[in-house]
Amino acid sequence: MTISTPTVVLVHGAFADAGSWAGVVAELQSHGIPVIAPPNPLRGLAADAAYIASVASQIDGPVVLVGHSYGGALITVAGITDNVVGLVYVAAYILEEGESLGELQGRFPASPLVSNLKQWTYPVADGGRAVEVTIAEEAFPSVFAADVPAEVTKVLAAAQRPLAVAAFEETATAAAWKAKPSWALVAGADQAINPEVERFAAKRAGATVVEVEGASHAVAVSRPKEVADLIREAVHAVN
């Protein structure tokens, strides 16, 4: 490994945490690729993207940003950071500048996720309350992780991190894929994001696309080697 080997920054999405990348981290580390998986605040597109951009900018040397699900929207914005040299989308939203998650999703039939969200509230700085969502626990296995062992899925469902509803409405202030190379993995059996959304957005971005047949939204958990292989391809391409 040389000093110029890009550091991979893995950005998890909604209803998950950085631990969802464990298998991918192990695969990348076994090939000598530096990697970190920071927490995603899940409070809103602008604030979350700013946080990821801050993480990337403090890393010495080049960075490849990898985003799963909602994390894809974040790396699309954060990817304009100077030392980011490539973007990898994993079962992810790839937004156009000025586009929101809701707008992109609205072009296609809704996935089962939409009808299986549970609403919660949380306090905000002005003294009011805002709305966040998780996936109903009984629906979590089929919607999020159908190809993950049941005992693992139960833990993932219990440990969900909620996403602020405001994140669906905020628009992307940049589209880094217009200036930087991108790769995309489409989860063929995704029930959280319609695979057609993933295919459309990846094609629009001009990404190098790999489709994993039968893969659920939790493809990083169920198929870590295939996810890591695509990330390694990106790392080698920009190194």
Short mmCIF file of C-alpha atoms in Angstrom, two decimals:
data_model
loop_
_atom_site.label_atom_id
_atom_site.label_comp_id
_atom_site.label_asym_id
_atom_site.label_seq_id
_atom_site.Cartn_x
_atom_site.Cartn_y
_atom_site.Cartn_z
CA MET A 1 0.00 0.00 0.00
CA THR A 2 1.33 3.43 -0.91
CA ILE A 3 0.60 6.70 0.83
CA SER A 4 -1.54 7.72 -2.14
CA THR A 5 -4.01 4.85 -1.73
CA PRO A 6 -7.39 6.55 -1.29
CA THR A 7 -9.13 6.23 2.05
CA VAL A 8 -12.62 4.76 1.71
CA VAL A 9 -15.30 6.54 3.73
CA LEU A 10 -18.42 4.40 4.16
CA VAL A 11 -21.62 6.36 4.77
CA HIS A 12 -24.56 4.34 6.06
CA GLY A 13 -28.16 5.23 5.31
CA ALA A 14 -31.40 5.44 7.26
CA PHE A 15 -32.56 2.68 9.62
CA ALA A 16 -28.96 1.46 10.00
CA ASP A 17 -25.68 2.42 11.62
CA ALA A 18 -21.98 2.19 10.78
CA GLY A 19 -21.94 -1.41 12.02
CA SER A 20 -23.86 -2.40 8.90
CA TRP A 21 -20.58 -1.98 7.01
CA ALA A 22 -18.68 -4.49 9.21
CA GLY A 23 -18.28 -7.16 6.53
CA VAL A 24 -17.28 -4.61 3.90
CA VAL A 25 -14.73 -3.02 6.25
CA ALA A 26 -13.15 -6.43 6.91
CA GLU A 27 -12.94 -7.16 3.18
CA LEU A 28 -11.31 -3.81 2.37
CA GLN A 29 -8.87 -4.04 5.28
CA SER A 30 -7.83 -7.52 4.13
CA HIS A 31 -6.70 -5.89 0.87
CA GLY A 32 -4.76 -3.12 2.62
CA ILE A 33 -7.25 -0.37 1.81
CA PRO A 34 -7.66 2.29 4.54
CA VAL A 35 -11.28 2.69 5.54
CA ILE A 36 -13.47 4.50 8.06
CA ALA A 37 -17.22 4.30 8.64
CA PRO A 38 -18.38 7.47 10.40
CA PRO A 39 -21.82 7.93 11.95
CA ASN A 40 -24.47 9.57 9.79
CA PRO A 41 -26.57 11.99 11.87
CA LEU A 42 -29.75 11.31 9.81
CA ARG A 43 -31.16 14.74 10.63
CA GLY A 44 -31.37 16.34 7.18
CA LEU A 45 -29.68 16.40 3.79
CA ALA A 46 -27.78 19.69 4.14
CA ALA A 47 -26.56 19.12 7.69
CA ASP A 48 -25.66 15.46 7.15
CA ALA A 49 -23.81 16.18 3.90
CA ALA A 50 -21.88 18.96 5.62
CA TYR A 51 -20.85 16.53 8.34
CA ILE A 52 -19.62 13.93 5.83
CA ALA A 53 -17.78 16.62 3.86
CA SER A 54 -16.08 17.70 7.08
CA VAL A 55 -14.96 14.13 7.79
CA ALA A 56 -13.58 13.73 4.27
CA SER A 57 -11.76 17.06 4.28
CA GLN A 58 -9.84 16.14 7.44
CA ILE A 59 -8.39 12.97 5.90
CA ASP A 60 -4.87 13.25 4.51
CA GLY A 61 -4.82 12.28 0.84
CA PRO A 62 -7.53 11.24 -1.60
CA VAL A 63 -10.91 9.89 -0.51
CA VAL A 64 -13.46 7.59 -2.16
CA LEU A 65 -16.92 8.23 -0.71
CA VAL A 66 -19.30 5.27 -0.53
CA GLY A 67 -22.97 5.83 0.26
CA HIS A 68 -25.69 3.30 1.02
CA SER A 69 -29.34 4.26 0.54
CA TYR A 70 -29.86 7.82 1.88
CA GLY A 71 -26.08 7.97 2.27
CA GLY A 72 -25.92 8.14 -1.53
CA ALA A 73 -27.70 11.50 -1.46
CA LEU A 74 -25.15 12.74 1.07
CA ILE A 75 -22.06 11.74 -0.92
CA THR A 76 -23.61 13.38 -3.99
CA VAL A 77 -23.40 16.71 -2.16
CA ALA A 78 -20.34 16.08 0.04
CA GLY A 79 -18.43 14.71 -2.95
CA ILE A 80 -17.55 18.19 -4.17
CA THR A 81 -14.95 18.28 -1.37
CA ASP A 82 -11.55 18.81 -3.00
CA ASN A 83 -9.87 15.57 -1.93
CA VAL A 84 -12.78 13.32 -2.94
CA VAL A 85 -11.74 11.50 -6.10
CA GLY A 86 -14.55 8.99 -6.61
CA LEU A 87 -18.09 8.06 -5.56
CA VAL A 88 -19.59 4.62 -5.02
CA TYR A 89 -23.34 4.18 -4.60
CA VAL A 90 -24.68 1.03 -2.93
CA ALA A 91 -28.45 0.49 -3.33
CA ALA A 92 -28.56 4.25 -3.12
CA TYR A 93 -30.24 7.49 -4.09
CA ILE A 94 -28.21 9.49 -6.62
CA LEU A 95 -29.70 12.96 -6.77
CA GLU A 96 -29.48 15.66 -9.41
CA GLU A 97 -28.69 19.17 -8.23
CA GLY A 98 -31.92 20.78 -7.02
CA GLU A 99 -33.68 17.41 -6.61
CA SER A 100 -35.06 15.89 -3.40
CA LEU A 101 -35.43 12.26 -2.35
CA GLY A 102 -39.19 12.61 -2.62
CA GLU A 103 -38.98 13.96 -6.15
CA LEU A 104 -36.69 11.17 -7.36
CA GLN A 105 -38.81 8.46 -5.70
CA GLY A 106 -42.01 10.02 -7.00
CA ARG A 107 -41.11 9.21 -10.61
CA PHE A 108 -41.53 5.49 -9.94
CA PRO A 109 -43.98 3.17 -8.17
CA ALA A 110 -43.58 3.30 -4.39
CA SER A 111 -41.65 0.52 -2.68
CA PRO A 112 -43.16 -1.45 0.25
CA LEU A 113 -41.08 0.76 2.58
CA VAL A 114 -43.46 3.68 2.15
CA SER A 115 -46.45 1.93 3.72
CA ASN A 116 -44.43 0.41 6.57
CA LEU A 117 -42.94 3.48 8.24
CA LYS A 118 -43.56 4.24 11.90
CA GLN A 119 -43.55 7.87 13.00
CA TRP A 120 -41.85 9.21 16.11
CA THR A 121 -41.13 12.76 17.30
CA TYR A 122 -38.03 14.37 18.77
CA PRO A 123 -37.29 17.76 20.38
CA VAL A 124 -35.62 20.51 18.32
CA ALA A 125 -33.73 23.65 19.28
CA ASP A 126 -36.67 26.04 19.03
CA GLY A 127 -38.56 24.09 21.68
CA GLY A 128 -40.85 22.34 19.20
CA ARG A 129 -40.88 18.78 17.98
CA ALA A 130 -39.98 17.29 14.61
CA VAL A 131 -40.96 13.98 13.02
CA GLU A 132 -38.69 11.03 12.31
CA VAL A 133 -39.42 7.55 10.98
CA THR A 134 -38.31 3.95 11.40
CA ILE A 135 -39.47 0.79 9.66
CA ALA A 136 -42.20 -1.12 11.54
CA GLU A 137 -40.37 -4.01 13.22
CA GLU A 138 -42.67 -6.68 11.82
CA ALA A 139 -42.04 -5.41 8.28
CA PHE A 140 -38.30 -4.84 8.68
CA PRO A 141 -37.14 -8.29 7.53
CA SER A 142 -39.05 -8.28 4.24
CA VAL A 143 -38.56 -4.58 3.48
CA PHE A 144 -34.93 -4.08 4.48
CA ALA A 145 -33.11 -7.38 4.81
CA ALA A 146 -34.92 -10.32 3.21
CA ASP A 147 -31.65 -12.14 2.42
CA VAL A 148 -30.13 -11.71 5.88
CA PRO A 149 -30.45 -14.51 8.51
CA ALA A 150 -33.49 -14.03 10.75
CA GLU A 151 -31.50 -13.82 13.96
CA VAL A 152 -29.39 -11.01 12.52
CA THR A 153 -32.41 -9.21 11.11
CA LYS A 154 -34.08 -9.14 14.54
CA VAL A 155 -31.07 -7.31 15.94
CA LEU A 156 -30.95 -4.87 13.01
CA ALA A 157 -34.65 -4.10 13.43
CA ALA A 158 -34.26 -3.41 17.15
CA ALA A 159 -31.20 -1.21 16.60
CA GLN A 160 -32.62 0.98 13.82
CA ARG A 161 -31.60 4.62 13.70
CA PRO A 162 -34.49 6.88 12.61
CA LEU A 163 -34.41 9.35 9.74
CA ALA A 164 -35.83 12.85 10.07
CA VAL A 165 -38.79 13.28 7.70
CA ALA A 166 -37.33 16.63 6.65
CA ALA A 167 -34.59 14.73 4.82
CA PHE A 168 -37.11 13.63 2.16
CA GLU A 169 -37.91 17.23 1.24
CA GLU A 170 -34.51 18.96 1.20
CA THR A 171 -32.91 19.38 -2.21
CA ALA A 172 -29.34 18.60 -3.19
CA THR A 173 -27.16 21.70 -3.52
CA ALA A 174 -24.62 19.92 -5.74
CA ALA A 175 -24.17 16.78 -7.84
CA ALA A 176 -20.55 15.71 -7.48
CA TRP A 177 -20.97 12.89 -10.03
CA LYS A 178 -20.97 15.52 -12.77
CA ALA A 179 -17.28 16.13 -12.17
CA LYS A 180 -16.04 12.93 -10.52
CA PRO A 181 -16.19 9.26 -11.57
CA SER A 182 -18.90 7.11 -10.03
CA TRP A 183 -19.83 3.48 -9.58
CA ALA A 184 -23.20 2.04 -8.54
CA LEU A 185 -24.44 -1.27 -7.20
CA VAL A 186 -28.12 -2.00 -7.83
CA ALA A 187 -29.78 -4.41 -5.39
CA GLY A 188 -32.03 -6.41 -7.67
CA ALA A 189 -34.60 -7.42 -5.02
CA ASP A 190 -34.60 -4.16 -3.07
CA GLN A 191 -37.91 -3.53 -1.28
CA ALA A 192 -36.84 -0.27 0.39
CA ILE A 193 -35.82 1.63 -2.76
CA ASN A 194 -37.44 0.55 -6.00
CA PRO A 195 -34.56 -0.94 -8.06
CA GLU A 196 -35.83 1.11 -11.00
CA VAL A 197 -34.95 4.25 -9.02
CA GLU A 198 -31.42 2.92 -8.55
CA ARG A 199 -31.04 1.98 -12.22
CA PHE A 200 -32.41 5.28 -13.52
CA ALA A 201 -30.28 7.44 -11.26
CA ALA A 202 -27.11 5.42 -11.90
CA LYS A 203 -27.58 5.70 -15.65
CA ARG A 204 -28.25 9.43 -15.39
CA ALA A 205 -25.03 9.86 -13.42
CA GLY A 206 -23.02 7.91 -15.99
CA ALA A 207 -21.95 5.48 -13.29
CA THR A 208 -20.29 2.13 -13.87
CA VAL A 209 -23.10 -0.19 -12.79
CA VAL A 210 -23.13 -3.66 -11.23
CA GLU A 211 -26.44 -5.36 -10.43
CA VAL A 212 -26.63 -8.04 -7.74
CA GLU A 213 -29.62 -10.28 -8.45
CA GLY A 214 -31.72 -11.28 -5.47
CA ALA A 215 -30.01 -8.79 -3.16
CA SER A 216 -32.06 -6.95 -0.55
CA HIS A 217 -31.57 -3.35 0.52
CA ALA A 218 -29.15 -4.64 3.17
CA VAL A 219 -26.78 -5.83 0.46
CA ALA A 220 -23.74 -4.59 2.40
CA VAL A 221 -24.68 -7.03 5.17
CA SER A 222 -25.73 -9.98 2.98
CA ARG A 223 -23.16 -9.61 0.18
CA PRO A 224 -20.16 -7.77 1.68
CA LYS A 225 -17.62 -9.27 -0.74
CA GLU A 226 -19.52 -8.12 -3.81
CA VAL A 227 -19.92 -4.64 -2.36
CA ALA A 228 -16.24 -4.51 -1.42
CA ASP A 229 -15.21 -5.74 -4.87
CA LEU A 230 -16.94 -2.75 -6.50
CA ILE A 231 -15.35 -0.35 -4.02
CA ARG A 232 -11.94 -1.87 -4.71
CA GLU A 233 -12.54 -1.40 -8.44
CA ALA A 234 -13.21 2.28 -7.80
CA VAL A 235 -10.15 2.66 -5.57
CA HIS A 236 -7.88 1.09 -8.18
CA ALA A 237 -9.40 3.19 -10.97
CA VAL A 238 -8.67 6.50 -9.22
CA ASN A 239 -5.36 5.53 -7.63
#
